[in-house]
Amino acid sequence: MDLNKTKENLEKKGYKVTCFETSDDAKKYLASQISDKTVGIGGSVTVKDMGLYDSLKANNTIYWHWSIPEGKTSRDMLDESRHAQIYISSANAISQSGEIINIDGTGNRVSAISFGHEKVYIIAGKNKIEPVLEKALSRARNVAAPLNAKRLLRKTPCAINADKCYDCSSPERICRNISILCTRPTGAEYEVVLINEDLGY
């Protein structure tokens, strides 16, 4: 997919957009931009693979339920991340036309990227970009969600082969909330960070 065309359309929808050739370049940029802040991070293989948590924790207070300090619980991290100044998430899909899609089980990411923070960063590799909204939504449901269910060892039909959504009624279903940012929400700064690598699911 064309990162420049995606950048252009996201900017038309009100987002600041920065593009990088490598995740390492993006990580260095984010570390230079975020300092002396409280930072919430959503569940994100992209963020994990980038090593972004380690890069940011030296100069910020980080709340991430994938890295729980002694004496805290996952729920504590989710609650504290809701009140952080900065929130960082990836996207399950972004359309080249400028829509941003996330699917969630708990709802922490889809709520956090919509409201409550001074600034939201959404980070995505080129593999997350699809030409139009319909294909982006299909990617989120039929590629990202099954792979995440498999990673989490969920007992769902999609996790067996990680091939597609079966719209199941399993109690372990993870695709319970779908967020589509049609354009930049009001009330916060938003920056989309696009990386010319395949990252995450």
Coordinates of C-alpha atoms in Angstrom, one line a residue:
M1 CA 0.0 0.0 0.0
D2 CA 1.0 3.6 -0.7
L3 CA 2.1 5.2 2.6
N4 CA 2.1 8.6 1.1
K5 CA -1.4 8.4 -0.2
T6 CA -2.6 7.1 3.2
K7 CA -0.7 9.9 4.9
E8 CA -2.4 12.5 2.6
N9 CA -5.9 11.2 3.3
L10 CA -5.3 10.9 7.1
E11 CA -4.1 14.5 7.1
K12 CA -7.3 15.6 5.3
K13 CA -9.2 14.0 8.2
G14 CA -7.3 16.1 10.7
Y15 CA -4.5 13.8 11.9
K16 CA -0.9 14.6 12.2
V17 CA 1.0 11.9 10.3
T18 CA 4.6 10.9 10.4
C19 CA 6.2 8.2 8.3
F20 CA 9.3 6.1 8.9
E21 CA 11.2 3.5 6.9
T22 CA 11.9 1.4 10.0
S23 CA 10.4 0.7 13.4
D24 CA 13.7 1.7 15.0
D25 CA 13.5 5.1 13.4
A26 CA 9.9 5.4 14.7
K27 CA 10.9 4.3 18.2
K28 CA 13.7 6.9 18.3
Y29 CA 11.3 9.6 17.2
L30 CA 8.6 8.7 19.8
A31 CA 11.2 8.6 22.5
S32 CA 12.3 12.2 21.5
Q33 CA 8.7 13.4 21.6
I34 CA 7.5 11.8 24.8
S35 CA 9.2 12.8 28.0
D36 CA 8.1 13.5 31.6
K37 CA 4.6 12.2 30.8
T38 CA 2.2 9.5 32.1
V39 CA 1.7 7.1 29.2
G40 CA -0.9 4.4 28.8
I41 CA -0.3 1.6 26.3
G42 CA -2.9 -0.7 24.8
G43 CA -2.3 -4.3 24.1
S44 CA -0.2 -4.2 21.0
V45 CA 2.2 -6.7 19.4
T46 CA 3.5 -3.8 17.3
V47 CA 4.5 -1.9 20.4
K48 CA 6.1 -5.0 21.9
D49 CA 8.0 -5.9 18.7
M50 CA 9.3 -2.3 18.5
G51 CA 10.7 -2.4 22.0
L52 CA 8.9 0.9 22.6
Y53 CA 8.1 0.2 26.3
D54 CA 11.7 -0.1 27.2
S55 CA 12.5 3.0 25.1
L56 CA 10.0 5.2 26.9
K57 CA 10.1 3.9 30.5
A58 CA 13.4 5.7 31.4
N59 CA 11.8 9.2 31.0
N60 CA 8.1 8.5 31.6
T61 CA 5.7 6.7 33.9
I62 CA 4.2 3.9 31.8
Y63 CA 1.0 2.0 32.4
W64 CA 0.8 -1.2 30.4
H65 CA -1.0 -4.3 31.3
W66 CA 1.6 -6.4 29.5
S67 CA 4.2 -5.2 32.0
I68 CA 2.8 -5.2 35.5
P69 CA 4.9 -3.9 38.4
E70 CA 5.1 -5.9 41.7
G71 CA 2.1 -5.2 43.8
K72 CA -0.1 -4.2 40.9
T73 CA -2.6 -6.1 38.8
S74 CA -3.6 -6.1 35.2
R75 CA -6.8 -4.3 36.1
D76 CA -4.7 -1.6 38.0
M77 CA -2.7 -1.0 34.8
L78 CA -5.9 -0.7 32.7
D79 CA -7.4 1.7 35.2
E80 CA -4.3 3.9 35.4
S81 CA -3.7 3.9 31.7
R82 CA -7.2 5.5 31.3
H83 CA -6.0 8.6 33.1
A84 CA -2.6 8.9 31.4
Q85 CA -1.7 12.1 29.6
I86 CA -0.5 10.1 26.5
Y87 CA -2.1 7.0 25.0
I88 CA -0.3 4.7 22.6
S89 CA -2.1 2.0 20.5
S90 CA -1.7 0.3 17.2
A91 CA -4.5 -0.3 14.8
N92 CA -5.9 -3.6 13.5
A93 CA -6.4 -1.9 10.1
I94 CA -6.2 1.5 8.4
S95 CA -7.9 2.2 5.1
Q96 CA -5.9 4.1 2.5
S97 CA -8.9 6.5 2.5
G98 CA -8.2 7.4 6.1
E99 CA -10.4 5.3 8.5
I100 CA -8.8 3.6 11.5
I101 CA -10.2 0.4 12.8
N102 CA -9.7 -1.5 16.1
I103 CA -11.4 -4.5 17.6
D104 CA -11.3 -5.2 21.3
G105 CA -12.5 -7.6 23.9
T106 CA -12.3 -5.6 27.1
G107 CA -12.8 -2.3 25.4
N108 CA -9.9 -0.5 26.9
R109 CA -8.2 0.4 23.6
V110 CA -11.3 1.4 21.7
S111 CA -12.4 3.7 24.6
A112 CA -8.9 5.1 25.2
I113 CA -8.3 6.1 21.6
S114 CA -11.6 7.9 21.5
F115 CA -11.5 10.1 24.6
G116 CA -9.7 11.0 27.8
H117 CA -6.0 11.8 26.9
E118 CA -4.0 14.9 25.9
K119 CA -2.5 13.1 22.9
V120 CA -3.1 9.7 21.2
Y121 CA -0.5 8.0 19.1
I122 CA -1.6 5.3 16.7
I123 CA 1.2 3.2 15.3
A124 CA 0.9 0.9 12.3
G125 CA 3.1 -1.0 9.9
K126 CA 2.4 -1.1 6.2
N127 CA 0.7 -4.5 6.5
K128 CA -2.2 -2.9 8.3
I129 CA -3.2 -0.7 5.4
E130 CA -6.0 -1.7 3.0
P131 CA -7.3 0.3 0.1
V132 CA -10.9 1.0 1.3
L133 CA -12.9 0.8 4.5
E134 CA -14.6 -2.4 3.7
K135 CA -11.3 -4.2 3.1
A136 CA -9.8 -2.7 6.3
L137 CA -12.8 -3.9 8.3
S138 CA -12.4 -7.3 6.8
R139 CA -8.7 -7.3 7.7
A140 CA -9.4 -6.4 11.3
R141 CA -12.1 -9.2 11.6
N142 CA -10.5 -11.9 9.5
V143 CA -6.8 -11.4 9.9
A144 CA -6.0 -9.5 13.1
A145 CA -8.6 -10.9 15.4
P146 CA -8.0 -14.6 14.6
L147 CA -4.2 -14.2 15.0
N148 CA -4.7 -12.5 18.3
A149 CA -7.1 -15.2 19.5
K150 CA -4.5 -17.8 18.6
R151 CA -1.8 -15.9 20.4
L152 CA -3.9 -15.7 23.5
L153 CA -4.7 -19.4 23.3
R154 CA -8.5 -18.7 23.3
K155 CA -10.9 -21.5 22.8
T156 CA -12.6 -20.0 19.8
P157 CA -13.2 -21.3 16.2
C158 CA -11.0 -18.6 14.7
A159 CA -8.1 -19.5 16.9
I160 CA -7.8 -23.1 15.6
N161 CA -6.6 -22.1 12.2
A162 CA -6.3 -18.3 12.6
D163 CA -8.0 -18.1 9.3
K164 CA -11.2 -16.0 9.6
C165 CA -13.9 -14.7 11.9
Y166 CA -16.7 -17.2 12.6
D167 CA -18.9 -14.7 14.4
C168 CA -19.0 -17.2 17.3
S169 CA -20.8 -17.1 20.6
S170 CA -17.8 -18.5 22.5
P171 CA -17.4 -17.0 26.0
E172 CA -13.7 -16.6 25.1
R173 CA -14.5 -14.5 22.0
I174 CA -12.2 -11.4 21.8
C175 CA -13.9 -9.4 19.1
R176 CA -16.6 -7.7 21.2
N177 CA -16.0 -4.0 20.4
I178 CA -15.3 -2.5 17.0
S179 CA -14.1 1.1 16.7
I180 CA -14.0 3.0 13.4
L181 CA -12.5 6.4 13.6
C182 CA -14.1 8.0 10.6
T183 CA -12.1 11.2 11.1
R184 CA -10.0 12.7 14.0
P185 CA -12.0 12.9 17.2
T186 CA -12.2 16.2 18.9
G187 CA -10.7 17.0 22.3
A188 CA -7.2 15.6 21.9
E189 CA -4.2 15.7 19.7
Y190 CA -3.8 12.7 17.4
E191 CA -0.7 11.5 15.6
V192 CA -0.6 8.5 13.3
V193 CA 2.8 6.9 12.9
L194 CA 3.1 4.8 9.7
I195 CA 6.1 2.5 9.3
N196 CA 7.3 0.9 6.1
E197 CA 7.6 -2.5 7.7
D198 CA 5.3 -5.4 8.5
L199 CA 4.5 -5.1 12.2
G200 CA 2.1 -6.9 14.5
Y201 CA -1.2 -8.5 13.3

